[in-house]
Short mmCIF file of C-alpha atoms in Angstrom, two decimals:
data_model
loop_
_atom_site.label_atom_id
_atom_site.label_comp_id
_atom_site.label_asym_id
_atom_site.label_seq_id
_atom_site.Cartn_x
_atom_site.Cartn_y
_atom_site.Cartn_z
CA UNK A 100 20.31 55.62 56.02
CA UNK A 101 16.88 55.15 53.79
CA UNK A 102 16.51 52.06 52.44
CA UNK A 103 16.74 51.38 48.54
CA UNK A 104 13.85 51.23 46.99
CA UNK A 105 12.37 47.42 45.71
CA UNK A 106 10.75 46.03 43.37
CA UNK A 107 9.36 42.51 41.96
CA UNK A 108 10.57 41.80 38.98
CA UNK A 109 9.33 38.20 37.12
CA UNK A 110 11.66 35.55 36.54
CA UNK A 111 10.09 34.34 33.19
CA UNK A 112 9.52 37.12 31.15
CA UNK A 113 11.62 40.16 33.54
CA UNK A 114 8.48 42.43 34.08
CA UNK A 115 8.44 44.64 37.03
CA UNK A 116 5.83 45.08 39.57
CA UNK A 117 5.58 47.49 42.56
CA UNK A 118 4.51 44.64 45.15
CA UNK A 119 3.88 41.09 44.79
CA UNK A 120 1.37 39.44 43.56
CA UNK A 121 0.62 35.72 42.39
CA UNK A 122 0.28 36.36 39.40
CA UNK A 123 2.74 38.00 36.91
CA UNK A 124 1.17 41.27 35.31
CA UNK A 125 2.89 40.88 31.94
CA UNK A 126 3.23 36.90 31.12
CA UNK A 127 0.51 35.23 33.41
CA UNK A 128 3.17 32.72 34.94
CA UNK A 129 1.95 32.17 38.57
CA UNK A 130 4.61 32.56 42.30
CA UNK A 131 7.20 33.80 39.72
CA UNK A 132 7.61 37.30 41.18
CA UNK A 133 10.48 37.70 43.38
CA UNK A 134 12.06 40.69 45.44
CA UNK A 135 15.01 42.82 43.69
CA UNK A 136 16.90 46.30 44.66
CA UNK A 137 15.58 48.66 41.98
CA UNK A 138 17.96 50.21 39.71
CA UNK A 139 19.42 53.43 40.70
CA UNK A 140 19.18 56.87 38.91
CA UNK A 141 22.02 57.42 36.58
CA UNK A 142 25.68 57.57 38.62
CA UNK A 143 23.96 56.43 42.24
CA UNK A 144 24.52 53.13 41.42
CA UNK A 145 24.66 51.25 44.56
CA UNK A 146 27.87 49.48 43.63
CA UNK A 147 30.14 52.61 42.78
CA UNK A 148 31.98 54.62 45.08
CA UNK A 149 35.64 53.79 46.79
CA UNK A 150 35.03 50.17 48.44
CA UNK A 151 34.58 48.67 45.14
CA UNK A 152 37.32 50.82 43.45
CA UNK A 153 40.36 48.34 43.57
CA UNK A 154 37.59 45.69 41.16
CA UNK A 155 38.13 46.66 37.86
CA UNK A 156 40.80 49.64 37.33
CA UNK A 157 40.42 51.41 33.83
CA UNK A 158 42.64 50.04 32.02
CA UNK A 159 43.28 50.60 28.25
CA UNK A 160 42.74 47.56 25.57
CA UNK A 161 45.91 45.35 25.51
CA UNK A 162 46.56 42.08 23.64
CA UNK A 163 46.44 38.90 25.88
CA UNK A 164 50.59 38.34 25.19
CA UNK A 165 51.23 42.22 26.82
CA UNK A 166 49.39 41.68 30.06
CA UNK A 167 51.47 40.69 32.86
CA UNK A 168 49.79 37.65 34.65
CA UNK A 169 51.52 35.06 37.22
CA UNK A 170 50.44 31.43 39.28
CA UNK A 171 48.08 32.47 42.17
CA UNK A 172 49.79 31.67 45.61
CA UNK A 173 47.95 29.30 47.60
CA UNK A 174 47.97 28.36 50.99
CA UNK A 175 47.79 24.62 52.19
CA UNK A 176 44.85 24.39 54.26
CA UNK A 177 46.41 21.71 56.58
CA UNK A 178 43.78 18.62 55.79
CA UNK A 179 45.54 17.23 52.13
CA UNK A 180 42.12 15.90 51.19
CA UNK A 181 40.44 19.74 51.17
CA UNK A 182 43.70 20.52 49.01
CA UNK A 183 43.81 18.01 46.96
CA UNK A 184 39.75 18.92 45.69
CA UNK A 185 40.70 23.13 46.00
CA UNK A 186 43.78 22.44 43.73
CA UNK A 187 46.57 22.44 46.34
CA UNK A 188 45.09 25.15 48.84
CA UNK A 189 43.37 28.32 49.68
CA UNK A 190 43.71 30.90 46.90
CA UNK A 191 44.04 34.96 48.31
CA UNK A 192 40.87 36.49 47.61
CA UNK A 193 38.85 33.30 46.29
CA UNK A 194 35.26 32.85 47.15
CA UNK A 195 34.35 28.99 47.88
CA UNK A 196 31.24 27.52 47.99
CA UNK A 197 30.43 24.24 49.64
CA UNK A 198 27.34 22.72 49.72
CA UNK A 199 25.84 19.09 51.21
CA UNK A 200 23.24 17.68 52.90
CA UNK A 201 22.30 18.38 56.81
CA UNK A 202 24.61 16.74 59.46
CA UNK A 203 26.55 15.64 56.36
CA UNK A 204 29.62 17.45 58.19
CA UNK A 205 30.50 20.59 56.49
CA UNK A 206 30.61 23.21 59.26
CA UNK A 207 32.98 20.35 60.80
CA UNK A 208 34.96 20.35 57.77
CA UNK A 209 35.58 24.08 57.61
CA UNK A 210 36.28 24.40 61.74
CA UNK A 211 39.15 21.87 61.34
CA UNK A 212 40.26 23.71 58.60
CA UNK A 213 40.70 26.62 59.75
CA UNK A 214 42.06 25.93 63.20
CA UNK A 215 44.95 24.25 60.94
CA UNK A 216 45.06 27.78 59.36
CA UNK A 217 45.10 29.55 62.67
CA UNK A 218 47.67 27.18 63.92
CA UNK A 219 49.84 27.76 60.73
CA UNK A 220 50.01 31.56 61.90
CA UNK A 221 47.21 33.18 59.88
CA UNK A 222 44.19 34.93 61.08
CA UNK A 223 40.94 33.36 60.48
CA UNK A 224 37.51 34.49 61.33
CA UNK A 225 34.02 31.74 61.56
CA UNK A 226 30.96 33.58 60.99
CA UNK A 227 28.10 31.20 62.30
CA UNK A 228 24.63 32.57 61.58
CA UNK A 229 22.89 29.27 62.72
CA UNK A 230 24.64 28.16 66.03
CA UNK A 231 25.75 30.74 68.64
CA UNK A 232 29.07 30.55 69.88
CA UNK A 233 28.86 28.35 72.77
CA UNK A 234 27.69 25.66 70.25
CA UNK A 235 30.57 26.07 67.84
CA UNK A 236 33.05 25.73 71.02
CA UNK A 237 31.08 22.76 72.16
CA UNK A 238 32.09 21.36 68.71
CA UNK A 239 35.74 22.36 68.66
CA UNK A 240 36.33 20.32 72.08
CA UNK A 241 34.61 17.40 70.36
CA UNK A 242 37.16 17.59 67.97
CA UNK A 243 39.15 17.14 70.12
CA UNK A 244 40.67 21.35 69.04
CA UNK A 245 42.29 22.49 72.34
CA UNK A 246 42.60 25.76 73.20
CA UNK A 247 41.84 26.70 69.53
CA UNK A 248 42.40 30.52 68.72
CA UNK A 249 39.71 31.00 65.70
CA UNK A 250 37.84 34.22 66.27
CA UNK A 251 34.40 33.57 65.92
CA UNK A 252 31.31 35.57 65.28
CA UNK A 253 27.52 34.98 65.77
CA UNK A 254 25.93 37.28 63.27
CA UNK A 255 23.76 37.24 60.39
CA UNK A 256 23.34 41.06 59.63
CA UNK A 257 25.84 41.67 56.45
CA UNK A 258 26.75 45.40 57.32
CA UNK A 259 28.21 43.98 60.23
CA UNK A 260 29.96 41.10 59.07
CA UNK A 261 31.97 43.05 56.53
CA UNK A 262 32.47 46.11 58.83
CA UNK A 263 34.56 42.72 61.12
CA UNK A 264 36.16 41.58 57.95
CA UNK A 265 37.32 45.05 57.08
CA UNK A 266 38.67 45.72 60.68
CA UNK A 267 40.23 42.45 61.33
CA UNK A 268 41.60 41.15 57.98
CA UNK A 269 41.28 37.99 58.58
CA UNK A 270 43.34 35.60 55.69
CA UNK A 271 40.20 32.84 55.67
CA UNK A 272 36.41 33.68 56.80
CA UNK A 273 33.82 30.79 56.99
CA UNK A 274 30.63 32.14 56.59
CA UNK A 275 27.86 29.30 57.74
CA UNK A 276 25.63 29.75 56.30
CA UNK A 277 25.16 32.46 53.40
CA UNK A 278 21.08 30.97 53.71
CA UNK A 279 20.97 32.89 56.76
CA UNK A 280 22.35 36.36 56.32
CA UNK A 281 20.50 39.51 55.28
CA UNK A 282 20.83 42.53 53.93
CA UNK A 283 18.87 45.85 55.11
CA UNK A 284 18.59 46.91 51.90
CA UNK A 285 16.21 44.28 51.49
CA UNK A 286 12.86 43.68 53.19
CA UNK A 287 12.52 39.81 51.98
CA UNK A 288 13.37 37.35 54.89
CA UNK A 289 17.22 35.32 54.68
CA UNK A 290 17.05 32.88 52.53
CA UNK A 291 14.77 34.09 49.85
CA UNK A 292 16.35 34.55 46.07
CA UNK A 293 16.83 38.10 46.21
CA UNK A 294 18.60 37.79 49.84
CA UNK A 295 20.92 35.16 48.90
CA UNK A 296 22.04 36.89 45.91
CA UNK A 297 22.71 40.10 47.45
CA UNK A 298 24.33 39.30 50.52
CA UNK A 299 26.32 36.79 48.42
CA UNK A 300 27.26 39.28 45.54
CA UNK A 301 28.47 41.61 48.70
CA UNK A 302 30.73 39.09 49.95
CA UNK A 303 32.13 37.85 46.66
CA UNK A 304 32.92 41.84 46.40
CA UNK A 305 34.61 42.14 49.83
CA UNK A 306 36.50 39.12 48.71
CA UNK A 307 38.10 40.83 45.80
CA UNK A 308 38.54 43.93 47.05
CA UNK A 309 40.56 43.18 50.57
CA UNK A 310 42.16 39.77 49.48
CA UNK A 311 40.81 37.47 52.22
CA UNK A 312 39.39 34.28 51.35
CA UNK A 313 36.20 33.63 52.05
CA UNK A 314 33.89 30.29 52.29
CA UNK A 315 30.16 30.66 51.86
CA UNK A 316 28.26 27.60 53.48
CA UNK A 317 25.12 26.55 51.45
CA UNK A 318 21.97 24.61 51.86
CA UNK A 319 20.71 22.09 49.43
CA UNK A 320 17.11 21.48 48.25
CA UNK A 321 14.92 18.06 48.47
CA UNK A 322 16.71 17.05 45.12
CA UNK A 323 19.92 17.76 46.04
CA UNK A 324 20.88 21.27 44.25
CA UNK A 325 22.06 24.10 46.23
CA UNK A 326 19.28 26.35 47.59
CA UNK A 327 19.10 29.83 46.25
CA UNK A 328 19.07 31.26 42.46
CA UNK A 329 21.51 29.62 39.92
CA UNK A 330 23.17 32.84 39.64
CA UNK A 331 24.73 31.81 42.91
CA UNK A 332 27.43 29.01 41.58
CA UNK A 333 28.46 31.31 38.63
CA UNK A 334 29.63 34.12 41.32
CA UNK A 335 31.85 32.35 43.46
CA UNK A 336 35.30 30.82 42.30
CA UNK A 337 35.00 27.11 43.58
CA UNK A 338 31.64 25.22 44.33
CA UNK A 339 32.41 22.37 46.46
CA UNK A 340 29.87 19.14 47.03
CA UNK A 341 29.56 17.33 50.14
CA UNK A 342 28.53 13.65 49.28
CA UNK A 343 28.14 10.64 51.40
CA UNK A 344 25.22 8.79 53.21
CA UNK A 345 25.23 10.39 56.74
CA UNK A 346 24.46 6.64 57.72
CA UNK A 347 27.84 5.62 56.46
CA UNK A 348 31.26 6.87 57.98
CA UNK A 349 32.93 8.12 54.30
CA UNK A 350 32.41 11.54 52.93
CA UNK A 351 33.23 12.57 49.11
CA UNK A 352 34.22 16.31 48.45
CA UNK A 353 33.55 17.08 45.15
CA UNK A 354 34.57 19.72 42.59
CA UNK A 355 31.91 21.00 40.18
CA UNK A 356 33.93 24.29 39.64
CA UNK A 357 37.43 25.84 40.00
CA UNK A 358 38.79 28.88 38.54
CA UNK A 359 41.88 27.87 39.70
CA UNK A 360 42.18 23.79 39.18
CA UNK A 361 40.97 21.20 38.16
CA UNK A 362 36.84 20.19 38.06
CA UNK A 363 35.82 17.01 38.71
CA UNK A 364 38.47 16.44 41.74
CA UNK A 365 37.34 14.62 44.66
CA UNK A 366 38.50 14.01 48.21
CA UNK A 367 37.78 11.28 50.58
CA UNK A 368 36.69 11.67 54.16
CA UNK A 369 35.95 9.27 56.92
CA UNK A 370 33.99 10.86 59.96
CA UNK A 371 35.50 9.70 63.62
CA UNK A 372 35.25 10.45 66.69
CA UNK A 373 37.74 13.03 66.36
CA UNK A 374 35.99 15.09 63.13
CA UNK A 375 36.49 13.54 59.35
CA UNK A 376 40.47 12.50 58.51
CA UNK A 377 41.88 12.19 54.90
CA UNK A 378 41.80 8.83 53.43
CA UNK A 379 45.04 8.07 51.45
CA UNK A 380 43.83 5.03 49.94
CA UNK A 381 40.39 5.50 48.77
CA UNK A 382 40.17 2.35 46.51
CA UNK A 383 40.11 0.07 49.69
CA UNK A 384 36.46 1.65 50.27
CA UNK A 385 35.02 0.59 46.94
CA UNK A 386 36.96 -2.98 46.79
CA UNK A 387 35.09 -6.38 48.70
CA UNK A 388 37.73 -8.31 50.76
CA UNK A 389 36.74 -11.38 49.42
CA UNK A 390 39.07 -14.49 50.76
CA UNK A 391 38.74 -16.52 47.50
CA UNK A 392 37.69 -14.61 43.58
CA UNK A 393 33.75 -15.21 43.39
CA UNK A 394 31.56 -15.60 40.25
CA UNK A 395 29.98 -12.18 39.12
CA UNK A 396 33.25 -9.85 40.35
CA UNK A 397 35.61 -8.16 38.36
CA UNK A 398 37.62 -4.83 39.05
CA UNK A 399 38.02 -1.74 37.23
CA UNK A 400 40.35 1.64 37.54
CA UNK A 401 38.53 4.81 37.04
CA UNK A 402 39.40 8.16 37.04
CA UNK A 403 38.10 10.76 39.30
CA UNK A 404 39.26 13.99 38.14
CA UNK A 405 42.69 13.21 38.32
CA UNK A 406 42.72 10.49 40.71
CA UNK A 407 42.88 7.22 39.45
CA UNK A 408 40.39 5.03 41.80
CA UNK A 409 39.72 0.82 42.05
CA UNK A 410 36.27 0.14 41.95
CA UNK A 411 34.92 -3.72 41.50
CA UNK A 412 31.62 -3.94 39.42
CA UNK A 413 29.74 -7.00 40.75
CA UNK A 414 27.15 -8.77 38.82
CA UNK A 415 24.43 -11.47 39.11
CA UNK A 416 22.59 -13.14 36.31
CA UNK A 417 19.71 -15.15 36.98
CA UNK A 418 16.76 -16.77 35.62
CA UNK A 419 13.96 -14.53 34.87
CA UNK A 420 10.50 -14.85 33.77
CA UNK A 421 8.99 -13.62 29.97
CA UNK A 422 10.43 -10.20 30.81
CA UNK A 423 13.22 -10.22 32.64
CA UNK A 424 14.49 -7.22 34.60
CA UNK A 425 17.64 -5.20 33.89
CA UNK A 426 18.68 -2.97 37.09
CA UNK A 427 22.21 -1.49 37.34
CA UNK A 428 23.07 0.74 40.77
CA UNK A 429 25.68 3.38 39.56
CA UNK A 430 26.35 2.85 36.15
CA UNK A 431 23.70 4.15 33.18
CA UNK A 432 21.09 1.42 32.91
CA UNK A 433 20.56 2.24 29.17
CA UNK A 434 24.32 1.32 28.85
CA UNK A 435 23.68 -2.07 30.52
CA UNK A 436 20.74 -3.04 28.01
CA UNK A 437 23.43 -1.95 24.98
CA UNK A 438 26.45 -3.99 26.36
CA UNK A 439 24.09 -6.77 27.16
CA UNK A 440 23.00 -6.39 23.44
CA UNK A 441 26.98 -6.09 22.30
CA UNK A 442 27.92 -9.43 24.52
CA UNK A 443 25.30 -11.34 22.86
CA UNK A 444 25.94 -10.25 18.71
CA UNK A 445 29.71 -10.34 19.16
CA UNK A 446 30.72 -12.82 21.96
CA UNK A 447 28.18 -15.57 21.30
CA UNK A 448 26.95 -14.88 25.41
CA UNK A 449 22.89 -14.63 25.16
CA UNK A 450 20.89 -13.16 28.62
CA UNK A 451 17.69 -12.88 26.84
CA UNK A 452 15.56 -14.87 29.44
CA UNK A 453 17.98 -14.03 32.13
CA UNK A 454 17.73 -10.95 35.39
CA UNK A 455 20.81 -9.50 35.05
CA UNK A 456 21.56 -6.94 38.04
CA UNK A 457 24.61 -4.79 38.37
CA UNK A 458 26.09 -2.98 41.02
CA UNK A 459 29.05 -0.57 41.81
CA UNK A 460 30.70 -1.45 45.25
CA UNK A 461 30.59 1.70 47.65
CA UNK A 462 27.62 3.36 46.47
CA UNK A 463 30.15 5.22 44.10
CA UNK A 464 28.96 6.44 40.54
CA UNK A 465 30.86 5.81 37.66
CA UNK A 466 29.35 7.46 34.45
CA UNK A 467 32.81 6.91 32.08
CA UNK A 468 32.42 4.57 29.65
CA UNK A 469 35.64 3.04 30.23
CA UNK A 470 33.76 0.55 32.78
CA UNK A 471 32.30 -1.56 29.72
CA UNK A 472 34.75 -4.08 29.68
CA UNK A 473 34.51 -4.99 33.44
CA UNK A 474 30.78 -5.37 33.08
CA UNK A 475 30.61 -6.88 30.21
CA UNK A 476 33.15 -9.89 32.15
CA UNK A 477 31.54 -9.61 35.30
CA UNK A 478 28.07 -10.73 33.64
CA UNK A 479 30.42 -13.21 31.71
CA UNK A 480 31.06 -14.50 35.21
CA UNK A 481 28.34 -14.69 36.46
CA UNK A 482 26.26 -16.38 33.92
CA UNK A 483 29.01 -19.19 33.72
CA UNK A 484 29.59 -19.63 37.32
CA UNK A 485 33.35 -19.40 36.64
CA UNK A 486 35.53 -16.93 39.04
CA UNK A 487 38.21 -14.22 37.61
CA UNK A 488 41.37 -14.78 38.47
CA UNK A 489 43.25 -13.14 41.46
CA UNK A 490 44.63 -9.94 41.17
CA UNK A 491 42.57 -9.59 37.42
CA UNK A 492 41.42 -5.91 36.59
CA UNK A 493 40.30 -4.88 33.18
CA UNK A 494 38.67 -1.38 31.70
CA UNK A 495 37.83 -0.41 28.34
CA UNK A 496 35.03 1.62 26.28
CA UNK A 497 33.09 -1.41 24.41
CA UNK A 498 31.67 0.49 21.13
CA UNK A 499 28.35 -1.15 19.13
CA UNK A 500 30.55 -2.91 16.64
CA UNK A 501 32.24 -5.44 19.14
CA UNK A 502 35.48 -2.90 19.35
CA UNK A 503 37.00 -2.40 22.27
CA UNK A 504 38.08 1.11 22.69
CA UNK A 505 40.96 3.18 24.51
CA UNK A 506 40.64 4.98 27.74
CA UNK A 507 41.89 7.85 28.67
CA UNK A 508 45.08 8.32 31.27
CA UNK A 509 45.69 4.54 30.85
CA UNK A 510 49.43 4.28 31.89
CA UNK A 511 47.76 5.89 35.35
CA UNK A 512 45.11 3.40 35.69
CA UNK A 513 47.70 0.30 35.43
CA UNK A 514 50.29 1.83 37.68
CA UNK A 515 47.19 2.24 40.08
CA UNK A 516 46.26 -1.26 39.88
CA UNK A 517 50.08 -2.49 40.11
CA UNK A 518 50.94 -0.22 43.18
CA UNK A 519 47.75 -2.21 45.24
CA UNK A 520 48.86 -5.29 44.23
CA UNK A 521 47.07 -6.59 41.47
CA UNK A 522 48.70 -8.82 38.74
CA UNK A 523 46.58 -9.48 35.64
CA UNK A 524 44.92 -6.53 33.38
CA UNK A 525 42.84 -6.81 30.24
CA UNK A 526 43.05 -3.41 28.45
CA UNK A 527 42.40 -2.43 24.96
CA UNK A 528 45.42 -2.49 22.14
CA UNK A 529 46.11 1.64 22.30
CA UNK A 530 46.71 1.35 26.32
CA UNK A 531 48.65 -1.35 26.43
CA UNK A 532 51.99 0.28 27.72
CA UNK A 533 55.33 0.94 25.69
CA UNK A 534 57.36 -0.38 28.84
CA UNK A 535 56.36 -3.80 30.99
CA UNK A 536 54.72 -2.58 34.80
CA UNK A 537 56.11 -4.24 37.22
CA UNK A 538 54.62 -7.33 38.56
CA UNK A 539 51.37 -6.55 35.99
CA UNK A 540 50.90 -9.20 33.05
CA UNK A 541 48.90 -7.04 30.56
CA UNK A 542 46.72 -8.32 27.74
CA UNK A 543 46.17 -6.33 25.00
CA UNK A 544 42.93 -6.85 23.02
CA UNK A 545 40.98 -5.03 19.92
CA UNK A 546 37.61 -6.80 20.33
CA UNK A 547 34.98 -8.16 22.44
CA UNK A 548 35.61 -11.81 21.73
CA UNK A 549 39.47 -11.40 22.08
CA UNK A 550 38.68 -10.62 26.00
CA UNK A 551 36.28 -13.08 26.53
CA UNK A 552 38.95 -15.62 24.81
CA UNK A 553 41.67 -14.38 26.93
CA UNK A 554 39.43 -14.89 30.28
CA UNK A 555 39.03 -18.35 29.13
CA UNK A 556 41.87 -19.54 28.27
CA UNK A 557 43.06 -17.89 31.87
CA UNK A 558 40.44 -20.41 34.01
#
């Protein structure tokens, strides 16, 4: 079979050139050539012809409220964490793509996964392109995954992995990692832009047409992005982040996109002996088990998609020379100089010659503004000296005017807080519940100085 015919095409302006060169022909703009399948005469396109048939049947125009459309199906994955971030499972024919940093533990991820898949009575197939197959059984026993029945297969050649797809039907593939197939088609080495995207656009293809769910496994750059063109994320169905500091034992999955849930979803890991296990109670991470309240503390419930999540926002204000310092660790420090600017015009509370540092427990990030009101008090708390109470939370959007505005999903956040025990909440006026919470003494406030009133009056 003769190989299609390439050419470079410029990723700046779109001009074509028969072989590379440094510099682009048409703009000028320097290494911005890169390797693409040249169009095909008219009706050879490369993509026709009966494989891709079942796609996009011709159809006549219809009205939204005549076409027939019902819930996709989804199957549990058997680790509720994965679920929870996928939308409640594995979705026939949807193309996921997870990406994280080396080691991080995604291949180790996807292997439990799917021997809870095989073990559920489905066929899976793992497609490693960067380990041979010794090395992913080596794994599986270290995971303690007896006598585990996935079907796996060491090859990065793409006409081959979809001819094993096609033959065996498997209901889940893994394919680790789409950085390391090719395509014949192509002359470019795996990995490069052009490869990626092919063998990717291939997949996502096979995906549609034969209903099996398949994983792609992606590399990240230096700063964090996934490797390979952009084009990359808006293919697949579901991108999937793997966060975490490989030094510490908790993982974060997080959604960026899902066709078929909710974005923004995030699920908890902690990495054992035994592979990473669900944690059902992720606020204990991000809360300090202090034995008695200390100066500078205060808690604060915020959402993570939909999961409502305890976080305590710590503070420490002290002296500082002509110009002090303001340094916040995962909240907006541009945020921190406006509250700190709010706290002083409306609550009487001046830090002008003071270092005022602020810090998110757990490395988390919180970027809602609904955390205002906890770091405005924890500063409060600091500067004085004076503790919170026990069992005190408070959250709240703190607006330039001294107002204290409403967050959203309140009622969630305070039945959060209540079911872990705590007692005393400072919320603004529109979430303060129609009902009393149970064992939660809630007080309602419109402004700035009403909260830092109420904290009083509570030491």
């Amino acid at each position: 079979m003769a190989k299609d015919k390439t050419v470079f095409t410029c990723t700046e302006c779109g001009g074509n050139s028969p072989r590379w060169l440094g510099k682009c022909p048409a703009c000028g703009a320097w290494n911005t050539l890169i390797e693409a399948v040249a169009e095909a005469a008219p009706g050879k396109n490369r993509y026709s012809g009966a494989q891709f048939a079942g796609l996009n049947q011709a159809q006549a125009v219809m009205p939204l409220s005549a076409i027939e459309a019902s819930d996709v199906e989804r199957t549990p994955s058997g680790i509720d964490e994965l679920d929870r971030v996928l939308g409640g499972g594995i979705v026939e024919g949807g193309v996921v793509l997870i990406g994280g940093d080396p080691g991080i533990g995604k291949s180790t991820l996807l292997l439990q996964a799917l021997d809870a898949l095989q073990r559920a009575g489905l066929p899976t197939l793992y497609v490693t392109g960067e380990e041979s197959g010794a090395q992913v059984a080596l794994r599986s026993r270290r995971l303690g995954l007896d006598h585990s029945q996935v079907n796996v297969l060491a090859e990065i050649q793409l006409d081959k992995i979809l001819a094993t797809i096609e033959s065996m039907q498997p209901a889940v593939a893994v394919i680790d990692s789409i950085q390391t197939v090719y395509s014949d088609q192509l002359t470019s080495a795996p990995g490069s832009v052009a490869q990626v995207r092919e063998c990717a656009a291939h997949l996502t293809r096979c995906a549609k047409s034969s209903g099996t769910a398949i994983v792609l496994v992606g590399h990240v750059t230096k700063e964090g992005a996934l490797a390979g063109p952009r084009v990359l994320e808006h293919m697949v169905d579901t991108v999937l982040y793997f966060e975490g500091d490989t030094h510490s034992q908790f993982r974060l999955v997080r959604a960026i996109k899902n066709r078929f849930g909710a974005v923004n979803e995030i699920g908890v890991f902690a990495m054992t002996e035994k592979g990473l296990k669900g944690v059902s109670n992720p606020s204990a991470i991000f809360l300090s088990q202090h034995s008695e309240p200390v100066p500078g503390s205060c808690v604060m419930v915020t959402l993570e998609g939909t999961r409502p999540l305890l976080v305590e926002i710590q503070a420490l204000v002290d002296s500082g020379g002509p110009s002090p310092r303001r340094l916040s660790v995962g909240l907006d420090k541009d945020r921190l100089a406006m509250l700190l600017a709010v706290l002083h015009r409306h609550a009487g509370v001046a830090c002008m010659d003071q270092d005022v540092f602020v810090n998110a427990v757990g490395g988390v990030r919180i970027s809602e503004p609904a955390a205002d009101l906890a770091v405005m008090l924890a500063i409060t708390s600091s500067l004085r000296g004076k503790p919170l109470p026990r069992g005190f939370i408070a959250f709240g959007e703190v607006g330039l005017a001294g107002e204290v505005r409403p967050a959203p999903r309140g009622q969630e956040r305070l039945k959060e807080a209540a079911k872990l025990g705590f007692s005393v909440a400072v919320v603004p006026k529109a979430n303060a519940p129609k009902k009393p919470i149970e064992g939660l003494t809630i007080h309602a406030v419109e402004r700035v100085e009403e909260a830092m009133n109420v904290v009083r009056e509570m030491g």
